[in-house]
mmCIF file with all atom_site columns, C-alpha atoms in Angstrom:
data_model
loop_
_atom_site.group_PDB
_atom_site.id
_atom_site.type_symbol
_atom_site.label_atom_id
_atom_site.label_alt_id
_atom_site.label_comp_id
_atom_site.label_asym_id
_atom_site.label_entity_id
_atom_site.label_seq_id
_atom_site.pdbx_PDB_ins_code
_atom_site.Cartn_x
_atom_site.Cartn_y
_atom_site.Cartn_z
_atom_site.occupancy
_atom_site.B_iso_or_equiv
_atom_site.pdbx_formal_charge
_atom_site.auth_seq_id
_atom_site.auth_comp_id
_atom_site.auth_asym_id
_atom_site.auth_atom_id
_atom_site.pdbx_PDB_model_num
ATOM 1   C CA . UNK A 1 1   ? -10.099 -28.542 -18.505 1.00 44.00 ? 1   UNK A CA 1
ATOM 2   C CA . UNK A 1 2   ? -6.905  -28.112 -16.509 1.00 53.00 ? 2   UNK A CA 1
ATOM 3   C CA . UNK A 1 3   ? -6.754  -25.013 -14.678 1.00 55.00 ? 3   UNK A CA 1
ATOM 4   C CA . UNK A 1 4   ? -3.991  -22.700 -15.343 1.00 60.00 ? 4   UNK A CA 1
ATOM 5   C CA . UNK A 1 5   ? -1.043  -22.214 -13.144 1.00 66.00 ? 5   UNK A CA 1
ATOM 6   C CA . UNK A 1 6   ? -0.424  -18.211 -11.280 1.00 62.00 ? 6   UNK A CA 1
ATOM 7   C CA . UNK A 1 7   ? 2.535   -16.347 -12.538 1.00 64.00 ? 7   UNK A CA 1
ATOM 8   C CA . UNK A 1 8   ? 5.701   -17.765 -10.457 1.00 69.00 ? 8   UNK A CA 1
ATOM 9   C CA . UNK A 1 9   ? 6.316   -15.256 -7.762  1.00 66.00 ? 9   UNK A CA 1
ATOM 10  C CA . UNK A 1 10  ? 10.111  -14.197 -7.221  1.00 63.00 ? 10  UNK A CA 1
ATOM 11  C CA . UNK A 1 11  ? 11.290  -14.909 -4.246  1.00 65.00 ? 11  UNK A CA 1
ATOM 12  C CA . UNK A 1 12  ? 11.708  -11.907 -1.528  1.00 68.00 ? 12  UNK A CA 1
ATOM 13  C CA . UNK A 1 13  ? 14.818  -12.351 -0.681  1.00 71.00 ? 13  UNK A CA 1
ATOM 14  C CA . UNK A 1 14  ? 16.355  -9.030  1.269   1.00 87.00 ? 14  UNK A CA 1
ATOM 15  C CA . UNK A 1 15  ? 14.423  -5.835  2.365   1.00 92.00 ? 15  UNK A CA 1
ATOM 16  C CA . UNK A 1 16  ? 14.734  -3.732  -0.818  1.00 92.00 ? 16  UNK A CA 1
ATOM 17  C CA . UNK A 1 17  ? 12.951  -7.149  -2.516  1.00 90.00 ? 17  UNK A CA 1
ATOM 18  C CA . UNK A 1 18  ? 10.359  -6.732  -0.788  1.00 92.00 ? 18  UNK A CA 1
ATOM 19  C CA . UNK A 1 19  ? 9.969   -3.024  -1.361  1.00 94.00 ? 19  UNK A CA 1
ATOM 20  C CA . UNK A 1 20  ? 10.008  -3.495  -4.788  1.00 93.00 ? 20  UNK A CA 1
ATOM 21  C CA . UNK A 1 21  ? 7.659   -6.202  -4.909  1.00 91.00 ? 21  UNK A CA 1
ATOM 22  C CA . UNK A 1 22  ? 5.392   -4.180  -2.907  1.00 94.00 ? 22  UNK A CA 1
ATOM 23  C CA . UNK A 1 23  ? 5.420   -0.940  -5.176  1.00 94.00 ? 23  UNK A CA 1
ATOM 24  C CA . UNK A 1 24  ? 4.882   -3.512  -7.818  1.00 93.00 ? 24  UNK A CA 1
ATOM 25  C CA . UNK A 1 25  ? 1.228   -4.141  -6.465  1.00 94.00 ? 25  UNK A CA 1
ATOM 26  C CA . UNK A 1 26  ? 0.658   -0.855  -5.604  1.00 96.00 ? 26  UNK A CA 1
ATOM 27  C CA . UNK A 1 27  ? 1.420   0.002   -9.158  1.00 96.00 ? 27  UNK A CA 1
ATOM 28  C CA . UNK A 1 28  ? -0.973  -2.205  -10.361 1.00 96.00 ? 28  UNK A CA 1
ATOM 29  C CA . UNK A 1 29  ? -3.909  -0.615  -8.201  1.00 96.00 ? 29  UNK A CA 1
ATOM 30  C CA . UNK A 1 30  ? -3.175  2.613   -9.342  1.00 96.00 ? 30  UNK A CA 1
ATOM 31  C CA . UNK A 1 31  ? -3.327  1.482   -12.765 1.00 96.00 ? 31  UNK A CA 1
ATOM 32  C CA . UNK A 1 32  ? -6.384  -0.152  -12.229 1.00 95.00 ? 32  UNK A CA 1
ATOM 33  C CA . UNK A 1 33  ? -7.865  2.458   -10.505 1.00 96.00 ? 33  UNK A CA 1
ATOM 34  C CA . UNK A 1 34  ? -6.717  4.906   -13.232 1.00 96.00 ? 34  UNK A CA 1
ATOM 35  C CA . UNK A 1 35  ? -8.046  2.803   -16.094 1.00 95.00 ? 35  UNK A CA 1
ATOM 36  C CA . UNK A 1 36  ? -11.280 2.233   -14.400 1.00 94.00 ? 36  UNK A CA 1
ATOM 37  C CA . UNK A 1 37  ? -11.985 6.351   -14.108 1.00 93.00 ? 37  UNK A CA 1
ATOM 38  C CA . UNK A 1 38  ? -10.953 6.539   -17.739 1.00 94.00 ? 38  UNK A CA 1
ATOM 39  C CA . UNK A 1 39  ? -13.233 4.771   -18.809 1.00 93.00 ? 39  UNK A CA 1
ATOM 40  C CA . UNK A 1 40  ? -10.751 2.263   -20.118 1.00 93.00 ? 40  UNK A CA 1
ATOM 41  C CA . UNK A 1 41  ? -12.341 -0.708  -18.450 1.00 88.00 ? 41  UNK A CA 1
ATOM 42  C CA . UNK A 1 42  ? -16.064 -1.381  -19.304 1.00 86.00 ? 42  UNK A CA 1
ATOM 43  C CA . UNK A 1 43  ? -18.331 -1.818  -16.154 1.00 87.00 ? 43  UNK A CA 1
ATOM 44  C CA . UNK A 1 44  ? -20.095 -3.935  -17.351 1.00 84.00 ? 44  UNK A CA 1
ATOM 45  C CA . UNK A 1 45  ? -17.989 -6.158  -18.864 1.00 84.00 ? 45  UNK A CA 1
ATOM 46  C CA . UNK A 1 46  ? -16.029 -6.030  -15.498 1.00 84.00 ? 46  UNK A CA 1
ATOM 47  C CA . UNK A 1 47  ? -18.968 -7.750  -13.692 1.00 82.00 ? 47  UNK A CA 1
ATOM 48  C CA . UNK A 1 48  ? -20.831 -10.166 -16.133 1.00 79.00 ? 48  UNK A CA 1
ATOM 49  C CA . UNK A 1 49  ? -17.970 -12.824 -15.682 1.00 74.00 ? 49  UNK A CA 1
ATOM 50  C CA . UNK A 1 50  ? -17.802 -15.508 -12.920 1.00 75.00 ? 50  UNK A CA 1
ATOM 51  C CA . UNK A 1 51  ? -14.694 -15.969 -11.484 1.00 74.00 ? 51  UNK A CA 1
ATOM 52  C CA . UNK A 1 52  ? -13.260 -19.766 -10.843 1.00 72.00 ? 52  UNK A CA 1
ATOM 53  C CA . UNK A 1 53  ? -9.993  -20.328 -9.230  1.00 70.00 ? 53  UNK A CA 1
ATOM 54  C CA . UNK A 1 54  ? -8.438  -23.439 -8.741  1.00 68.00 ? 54  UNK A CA 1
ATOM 55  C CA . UNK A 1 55  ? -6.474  -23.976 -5.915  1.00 64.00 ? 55  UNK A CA 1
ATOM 56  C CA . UNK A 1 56  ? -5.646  -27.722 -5.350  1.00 62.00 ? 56  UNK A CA 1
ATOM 57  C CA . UNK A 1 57  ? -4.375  -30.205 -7.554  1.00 58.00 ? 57  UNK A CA 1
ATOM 58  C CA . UNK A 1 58  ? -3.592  -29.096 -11.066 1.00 59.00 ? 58  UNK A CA 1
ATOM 59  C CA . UNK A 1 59  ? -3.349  -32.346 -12.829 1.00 61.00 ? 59  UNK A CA 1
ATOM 60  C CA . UNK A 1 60  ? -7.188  -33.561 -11.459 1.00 66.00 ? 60  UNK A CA 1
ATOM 61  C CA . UNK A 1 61  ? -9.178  -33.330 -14.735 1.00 69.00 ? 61  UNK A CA 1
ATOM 62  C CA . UNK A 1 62  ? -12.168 -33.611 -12.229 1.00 73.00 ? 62  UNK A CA 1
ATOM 63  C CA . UNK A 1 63  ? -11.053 -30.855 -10.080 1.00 70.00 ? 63  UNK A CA 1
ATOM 64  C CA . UNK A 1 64  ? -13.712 -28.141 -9.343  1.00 70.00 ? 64  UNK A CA 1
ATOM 65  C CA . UNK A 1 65  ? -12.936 -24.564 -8.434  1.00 66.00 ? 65  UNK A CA 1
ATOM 66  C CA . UNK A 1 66  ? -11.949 -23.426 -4.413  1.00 63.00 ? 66  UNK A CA 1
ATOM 67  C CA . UNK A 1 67  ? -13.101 -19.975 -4.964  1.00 67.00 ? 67  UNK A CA 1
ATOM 68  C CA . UNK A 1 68  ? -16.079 -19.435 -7.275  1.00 68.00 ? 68  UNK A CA 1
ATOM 69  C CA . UNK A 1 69  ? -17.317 -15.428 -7.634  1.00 72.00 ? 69  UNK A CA 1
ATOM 70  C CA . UNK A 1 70  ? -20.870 -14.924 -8.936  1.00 74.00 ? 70  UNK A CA 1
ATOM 71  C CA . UNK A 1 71  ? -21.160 -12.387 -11.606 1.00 76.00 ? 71  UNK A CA 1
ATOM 72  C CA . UNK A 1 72  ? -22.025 -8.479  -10.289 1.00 82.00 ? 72  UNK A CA 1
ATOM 73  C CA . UNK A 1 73  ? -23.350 -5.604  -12.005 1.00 83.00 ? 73  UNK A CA 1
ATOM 74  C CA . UNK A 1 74  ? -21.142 -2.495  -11.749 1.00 86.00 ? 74  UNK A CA 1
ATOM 75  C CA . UNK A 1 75  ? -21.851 0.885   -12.410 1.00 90.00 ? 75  UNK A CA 1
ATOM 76  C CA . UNK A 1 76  ? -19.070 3.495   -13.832 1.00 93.00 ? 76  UNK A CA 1
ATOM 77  C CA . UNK A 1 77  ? -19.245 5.486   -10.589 1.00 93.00 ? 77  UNK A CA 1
ATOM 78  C CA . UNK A 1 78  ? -19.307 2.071   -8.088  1.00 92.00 ? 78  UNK A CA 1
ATOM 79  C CA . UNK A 1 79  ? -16.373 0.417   -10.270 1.00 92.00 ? 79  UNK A CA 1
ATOM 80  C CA . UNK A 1 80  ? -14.019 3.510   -10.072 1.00 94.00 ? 80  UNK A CA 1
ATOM 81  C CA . UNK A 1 81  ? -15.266 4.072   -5.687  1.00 94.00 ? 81  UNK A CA 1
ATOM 82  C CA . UNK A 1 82  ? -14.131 0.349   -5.417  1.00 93.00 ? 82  UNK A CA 1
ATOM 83  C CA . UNK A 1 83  ? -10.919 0.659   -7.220  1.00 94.00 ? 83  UNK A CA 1
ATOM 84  C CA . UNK A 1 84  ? -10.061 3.527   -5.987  1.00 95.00 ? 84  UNK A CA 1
ATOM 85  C CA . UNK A 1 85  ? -10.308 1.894   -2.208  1.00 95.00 ? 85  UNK A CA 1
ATOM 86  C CA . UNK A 1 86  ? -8.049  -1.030  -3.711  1.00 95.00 ? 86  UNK A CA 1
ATOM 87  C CA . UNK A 1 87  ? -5.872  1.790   -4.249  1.00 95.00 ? 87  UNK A CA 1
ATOM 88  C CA . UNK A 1 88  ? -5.938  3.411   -1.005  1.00 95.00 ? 88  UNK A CA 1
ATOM 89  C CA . UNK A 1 89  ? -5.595  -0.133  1.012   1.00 95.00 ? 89  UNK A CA 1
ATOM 90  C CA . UNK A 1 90  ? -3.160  -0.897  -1.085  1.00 96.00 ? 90  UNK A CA 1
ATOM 91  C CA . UNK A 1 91  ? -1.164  2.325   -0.097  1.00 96.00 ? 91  UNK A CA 1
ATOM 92  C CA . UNK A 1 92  ? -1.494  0.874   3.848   1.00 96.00 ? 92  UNK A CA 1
ATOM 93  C CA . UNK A 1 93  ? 0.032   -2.430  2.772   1.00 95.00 ? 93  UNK A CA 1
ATOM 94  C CA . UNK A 1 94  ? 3.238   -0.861  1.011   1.00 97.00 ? 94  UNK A CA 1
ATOM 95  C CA . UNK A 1 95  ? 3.651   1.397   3.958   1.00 97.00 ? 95  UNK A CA 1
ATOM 96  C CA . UNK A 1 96  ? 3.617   -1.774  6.454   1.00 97.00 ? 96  UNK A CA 1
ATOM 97  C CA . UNK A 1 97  ? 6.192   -2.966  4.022   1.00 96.00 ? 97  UNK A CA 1
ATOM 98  C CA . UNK A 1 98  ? 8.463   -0.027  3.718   1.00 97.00 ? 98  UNK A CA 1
ATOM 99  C CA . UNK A 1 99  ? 8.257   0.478   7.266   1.00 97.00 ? 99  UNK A CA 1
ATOM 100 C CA . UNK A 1 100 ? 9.866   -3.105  8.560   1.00 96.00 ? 100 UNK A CA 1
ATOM 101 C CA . UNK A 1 101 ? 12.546  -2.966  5.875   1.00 96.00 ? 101 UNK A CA 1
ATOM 102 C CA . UNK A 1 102 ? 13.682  0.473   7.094   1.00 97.00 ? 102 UNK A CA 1
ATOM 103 C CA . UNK A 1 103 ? 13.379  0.621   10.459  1.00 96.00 ? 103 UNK A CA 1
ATOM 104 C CA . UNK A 1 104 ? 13.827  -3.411  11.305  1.00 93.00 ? 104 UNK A CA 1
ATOM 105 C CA . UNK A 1 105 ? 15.549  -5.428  8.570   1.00 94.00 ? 105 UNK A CA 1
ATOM 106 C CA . UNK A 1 106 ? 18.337  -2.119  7.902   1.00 95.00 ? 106 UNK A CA 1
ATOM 107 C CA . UNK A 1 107 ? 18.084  -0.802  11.061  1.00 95.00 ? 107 UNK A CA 1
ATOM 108 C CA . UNK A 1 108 ? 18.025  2.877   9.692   1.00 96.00 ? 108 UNK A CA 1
ATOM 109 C CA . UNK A 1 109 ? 16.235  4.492   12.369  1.00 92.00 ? 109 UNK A CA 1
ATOM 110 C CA . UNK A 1 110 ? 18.029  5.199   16.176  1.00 92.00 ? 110 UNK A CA 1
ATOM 111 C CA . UNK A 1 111 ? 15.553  4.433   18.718  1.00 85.00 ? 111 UNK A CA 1
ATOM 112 C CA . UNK A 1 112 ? 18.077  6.200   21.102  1.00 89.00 ? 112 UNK A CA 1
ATOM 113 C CA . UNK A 1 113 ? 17.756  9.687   19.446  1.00 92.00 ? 113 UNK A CA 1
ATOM 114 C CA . UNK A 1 114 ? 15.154  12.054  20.405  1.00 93.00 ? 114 UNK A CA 1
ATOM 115 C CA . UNK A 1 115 ? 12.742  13.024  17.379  1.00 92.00 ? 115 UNK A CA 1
ATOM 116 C CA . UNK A 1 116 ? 13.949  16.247  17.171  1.00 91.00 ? 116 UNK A CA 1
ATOM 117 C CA . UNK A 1 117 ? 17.693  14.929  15.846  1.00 95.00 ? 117 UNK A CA 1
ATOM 118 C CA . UNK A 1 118 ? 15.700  12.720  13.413  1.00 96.00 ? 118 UNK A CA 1
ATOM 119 C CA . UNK A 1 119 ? 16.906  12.825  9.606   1.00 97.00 ? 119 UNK A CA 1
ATOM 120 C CA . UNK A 1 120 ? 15.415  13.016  7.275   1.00 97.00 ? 120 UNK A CA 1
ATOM 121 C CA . UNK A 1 121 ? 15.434  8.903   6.646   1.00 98.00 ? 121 UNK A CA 1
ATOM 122 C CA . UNK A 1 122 ? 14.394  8.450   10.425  1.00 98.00 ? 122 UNK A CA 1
ATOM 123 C CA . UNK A 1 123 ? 11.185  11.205  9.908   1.00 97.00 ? 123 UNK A CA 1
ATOM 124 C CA . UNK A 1 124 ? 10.028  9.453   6.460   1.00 98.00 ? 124 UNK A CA 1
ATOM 125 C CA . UNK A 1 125 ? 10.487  6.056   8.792   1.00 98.00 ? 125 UNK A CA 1
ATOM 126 C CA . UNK A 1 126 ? 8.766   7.600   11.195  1.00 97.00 ? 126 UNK A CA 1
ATOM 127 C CA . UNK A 1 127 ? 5.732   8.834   8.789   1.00 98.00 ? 127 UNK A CA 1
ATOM 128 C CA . UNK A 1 128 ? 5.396   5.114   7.475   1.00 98.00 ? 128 UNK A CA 1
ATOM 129 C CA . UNK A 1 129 ? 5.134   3.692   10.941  1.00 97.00 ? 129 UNK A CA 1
ATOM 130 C CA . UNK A 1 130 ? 2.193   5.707   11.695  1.00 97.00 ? 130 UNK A CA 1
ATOM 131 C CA . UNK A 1 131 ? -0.040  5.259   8.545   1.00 97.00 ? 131 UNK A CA 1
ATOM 132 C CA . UNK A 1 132 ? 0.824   1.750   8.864   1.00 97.00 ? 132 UNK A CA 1
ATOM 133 C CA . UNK A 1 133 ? -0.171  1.312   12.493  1.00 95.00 ? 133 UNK A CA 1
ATOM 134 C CA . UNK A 1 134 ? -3.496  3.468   10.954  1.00 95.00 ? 134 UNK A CA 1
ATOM 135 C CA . UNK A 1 135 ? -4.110  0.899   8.532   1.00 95.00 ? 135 UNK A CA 1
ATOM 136 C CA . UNK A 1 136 ? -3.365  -1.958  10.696  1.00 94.00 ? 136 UNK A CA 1
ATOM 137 C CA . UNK A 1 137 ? -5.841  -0.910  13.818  1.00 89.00 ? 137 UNK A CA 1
ATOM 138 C CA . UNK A 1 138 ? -8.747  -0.214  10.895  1.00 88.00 ? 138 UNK A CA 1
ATOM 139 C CA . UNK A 1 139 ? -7.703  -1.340  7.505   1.00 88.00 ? 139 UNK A CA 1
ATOM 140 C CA . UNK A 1 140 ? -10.953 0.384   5.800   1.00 85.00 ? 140 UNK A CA 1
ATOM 141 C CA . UNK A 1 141 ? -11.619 3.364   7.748   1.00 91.00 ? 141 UNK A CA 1
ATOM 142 C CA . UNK A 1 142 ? -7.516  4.155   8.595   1.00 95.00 ? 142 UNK A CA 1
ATOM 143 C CA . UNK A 1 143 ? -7.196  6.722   11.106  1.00 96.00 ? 143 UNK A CA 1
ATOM 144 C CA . UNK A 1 144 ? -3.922  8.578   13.371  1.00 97.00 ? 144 UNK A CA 1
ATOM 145 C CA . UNK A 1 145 ? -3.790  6.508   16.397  1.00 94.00 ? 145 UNK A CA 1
ATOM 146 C CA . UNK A 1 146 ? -0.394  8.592   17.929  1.00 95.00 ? 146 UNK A CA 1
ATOM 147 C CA . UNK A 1 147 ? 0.377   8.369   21.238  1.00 93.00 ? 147 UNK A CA 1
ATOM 148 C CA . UNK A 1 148 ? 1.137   11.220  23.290  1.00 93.00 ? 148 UNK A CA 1
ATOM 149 C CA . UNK A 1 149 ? 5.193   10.927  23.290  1.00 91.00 ? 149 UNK A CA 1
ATOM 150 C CA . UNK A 1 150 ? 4.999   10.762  19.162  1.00 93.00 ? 150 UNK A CA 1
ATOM 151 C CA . UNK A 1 151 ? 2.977   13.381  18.491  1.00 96.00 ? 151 UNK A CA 1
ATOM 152 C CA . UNK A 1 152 ? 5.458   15.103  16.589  1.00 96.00 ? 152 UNK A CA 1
ATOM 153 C CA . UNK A 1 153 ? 5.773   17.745  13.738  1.00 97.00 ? 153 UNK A CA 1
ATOM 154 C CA . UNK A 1 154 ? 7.807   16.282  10.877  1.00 97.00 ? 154 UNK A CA 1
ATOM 155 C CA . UNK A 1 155 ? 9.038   18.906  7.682   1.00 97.00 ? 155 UNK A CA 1
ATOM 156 C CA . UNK A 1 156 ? 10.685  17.032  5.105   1.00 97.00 ? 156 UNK A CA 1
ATOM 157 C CA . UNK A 1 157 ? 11.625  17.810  1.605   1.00 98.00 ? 157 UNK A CA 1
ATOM 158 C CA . UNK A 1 158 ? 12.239  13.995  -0.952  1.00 98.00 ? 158 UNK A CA 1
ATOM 159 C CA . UNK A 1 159 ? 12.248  14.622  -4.495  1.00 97.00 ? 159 UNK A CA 1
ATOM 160 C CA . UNK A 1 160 ? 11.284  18.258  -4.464  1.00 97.00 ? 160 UNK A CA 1
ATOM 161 C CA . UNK A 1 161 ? 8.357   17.212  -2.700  1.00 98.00 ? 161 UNK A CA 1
ATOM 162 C CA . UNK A 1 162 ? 7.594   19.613  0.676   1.00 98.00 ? 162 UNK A CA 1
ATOM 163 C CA . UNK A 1 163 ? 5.696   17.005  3.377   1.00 98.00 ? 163 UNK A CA 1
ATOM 164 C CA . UNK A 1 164 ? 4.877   18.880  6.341   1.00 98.00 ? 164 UNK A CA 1
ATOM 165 C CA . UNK A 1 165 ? 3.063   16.866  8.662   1.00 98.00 ? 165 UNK A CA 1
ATOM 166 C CA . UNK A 1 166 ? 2.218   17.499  12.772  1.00 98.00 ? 166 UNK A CA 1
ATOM 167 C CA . UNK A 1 167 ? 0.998   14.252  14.310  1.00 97.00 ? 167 UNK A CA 1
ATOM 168 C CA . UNK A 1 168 ? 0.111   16.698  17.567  1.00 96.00 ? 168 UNK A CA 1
ATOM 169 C CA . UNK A 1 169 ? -2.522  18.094  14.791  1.00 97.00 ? 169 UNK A CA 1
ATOM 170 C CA . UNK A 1 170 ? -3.983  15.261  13.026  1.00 97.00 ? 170 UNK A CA 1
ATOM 171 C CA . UNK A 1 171 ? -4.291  12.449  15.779  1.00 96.00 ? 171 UNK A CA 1
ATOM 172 C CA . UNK A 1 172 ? -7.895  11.349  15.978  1.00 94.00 ? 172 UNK A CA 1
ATOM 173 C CA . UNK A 1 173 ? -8.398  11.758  11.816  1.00 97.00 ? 173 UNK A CA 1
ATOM 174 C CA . UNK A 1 174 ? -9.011  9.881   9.049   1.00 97.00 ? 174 UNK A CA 1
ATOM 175 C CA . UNK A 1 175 ? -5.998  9.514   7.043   1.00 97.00 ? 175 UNK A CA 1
ATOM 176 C CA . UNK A 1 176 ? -5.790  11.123  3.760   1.00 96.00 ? 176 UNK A CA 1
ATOM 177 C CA . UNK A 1 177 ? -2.880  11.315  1.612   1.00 96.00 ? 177 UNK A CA 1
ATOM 178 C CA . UNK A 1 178 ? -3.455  14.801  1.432   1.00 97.00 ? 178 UNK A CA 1
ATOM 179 C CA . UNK A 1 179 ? -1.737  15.038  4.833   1.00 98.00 ? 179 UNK A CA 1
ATOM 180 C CA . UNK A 1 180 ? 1.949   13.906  3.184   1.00 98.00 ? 180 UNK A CA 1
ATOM 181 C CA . UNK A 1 181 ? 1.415   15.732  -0.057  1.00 97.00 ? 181 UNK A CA 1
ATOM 182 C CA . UNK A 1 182 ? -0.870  13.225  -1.651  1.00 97.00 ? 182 UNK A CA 1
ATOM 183 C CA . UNK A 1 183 ? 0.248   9.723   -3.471  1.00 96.00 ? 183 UNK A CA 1
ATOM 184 C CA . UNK A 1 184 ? 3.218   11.382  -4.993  1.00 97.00 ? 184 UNK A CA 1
ATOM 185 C CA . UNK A 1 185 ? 4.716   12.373  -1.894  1.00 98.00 ? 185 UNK A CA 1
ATOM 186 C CA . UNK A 1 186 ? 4.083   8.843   -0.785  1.00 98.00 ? 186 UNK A CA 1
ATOM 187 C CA . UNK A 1 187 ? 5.399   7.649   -3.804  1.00 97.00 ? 187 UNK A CA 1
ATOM 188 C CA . UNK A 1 188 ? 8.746   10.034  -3.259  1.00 98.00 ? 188 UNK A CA 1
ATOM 189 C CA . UNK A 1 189 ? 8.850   8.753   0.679   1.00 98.00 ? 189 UNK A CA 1
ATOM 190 C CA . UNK A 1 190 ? 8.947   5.125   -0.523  1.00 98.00 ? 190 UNK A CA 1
ATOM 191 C CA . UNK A 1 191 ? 11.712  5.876   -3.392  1.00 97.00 ? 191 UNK A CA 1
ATOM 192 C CA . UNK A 1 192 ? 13.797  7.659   -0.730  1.00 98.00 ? 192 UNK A CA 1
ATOM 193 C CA . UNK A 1 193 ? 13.468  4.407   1.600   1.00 98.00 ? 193 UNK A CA 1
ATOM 194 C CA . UNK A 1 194 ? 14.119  2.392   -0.977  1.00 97.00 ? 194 UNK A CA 1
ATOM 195 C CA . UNK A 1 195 ? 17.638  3.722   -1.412  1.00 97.00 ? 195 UNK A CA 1
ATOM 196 C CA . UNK A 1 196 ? 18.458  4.165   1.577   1.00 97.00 ? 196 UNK A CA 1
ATOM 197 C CA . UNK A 1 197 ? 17.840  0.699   2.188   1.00 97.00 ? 197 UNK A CA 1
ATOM 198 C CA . UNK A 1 198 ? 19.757  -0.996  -0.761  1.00 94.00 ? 198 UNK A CA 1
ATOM 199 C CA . UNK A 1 199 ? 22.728  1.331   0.547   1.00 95.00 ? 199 UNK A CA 1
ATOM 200 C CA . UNK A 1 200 ? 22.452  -0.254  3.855   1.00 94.00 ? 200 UNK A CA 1
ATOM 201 C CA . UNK A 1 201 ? 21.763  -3.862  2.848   1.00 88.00 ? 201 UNK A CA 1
ATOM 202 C CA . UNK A 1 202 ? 23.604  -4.578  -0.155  1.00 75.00 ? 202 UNK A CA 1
#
């Protein structure tokens, strides 16, 4: 049996690509996680299959799988826990994501202007930078690591969305994305970034 080929991935080609293809996967855990709470995806269909990837030559009839997953019984309530931390790491990755476009590939942030001056582009660049650094010093168990000379209070307002959010306050925490106004103020943060950076890089 020949094993079948992945989707082709587009190429990431500028900044706002690889926004895009990063709310793409994001999408897709918050789908998951959404069908799985639903209801919509069965348990225990979910974990009576073994998994067999392929990952070296295509055309060797004799090939056998890189990457074999034994089958797993799920509950309802572990399925929708586990999806819903797919979700929530999946949050950290976009941020990383949003946050180098932004502030490194358009250059949309001035490192020479105090916080205070910030727009509101440079505060929402400033938000991603530290739930990224959260997720990047403990990917499972994210938490504010702010030092002392960031530990700012940023009020911004993106797509009707209020996101208060004092870094002073909430350094030492667990993240939650109740502290920006839940996923849809991410959501609205990452839309808002996503402009601004297909303005800058066309």
């Amino acid at each position: 049996m020949q094993p079948t080929e992945p989707p082709p991935t587009p190429p990431i080609t500028d900044p706002a690509n690889a926004i895009e293809n990063a709310f793409a996967m994001f999408i897709v855990a918050m789908r998951f996680y959404e069908a799985c709470l639903n209801r919509r995806l069965d348990s225990a269909w979910f974990g009576n299959h073994q998994i067999r990837m392929f990952t070296g030559d295509k055309y060797d009839p004799n090939e056998r799988s890189g990457i074999t997953i034994q089958p797993e019984l799920y509950t309802y309530d572990k399925l929708s826990t586990q999806a819903y931390n797919l979700l929530f790491a999946s949050m950290g990755s976009m941020a990383a994501v949003v946050y180098e476009a932004a502030a490194n590939d358009a250059r949309l942030r001035d490192l020479n202007k105090p916080p205070a001056n910030y727009n509101d582009t440079e505060q929402i660049i400033e938000i991603m930078f530290q739930i990224r650094n959260g997720f990047a010093h403990r990917p499972y168990a994210p938490d504010w690591r702010v030092n002392q000379a960031r530990q700012n209070r940023y009020v911004v307002t993106v797509e009707g969305i209020k996101i208060d959010i004092d870094f002073g306050a909430l350094n030492g925490l667990n993240i939650s994305p109740a502290h920006f106004s839940g996923y849809e103020g991410f959501i609205a943060m990452c839309r808002h970034l996503h402009g601004a950076v297909k303005a800058a890089v066309p």
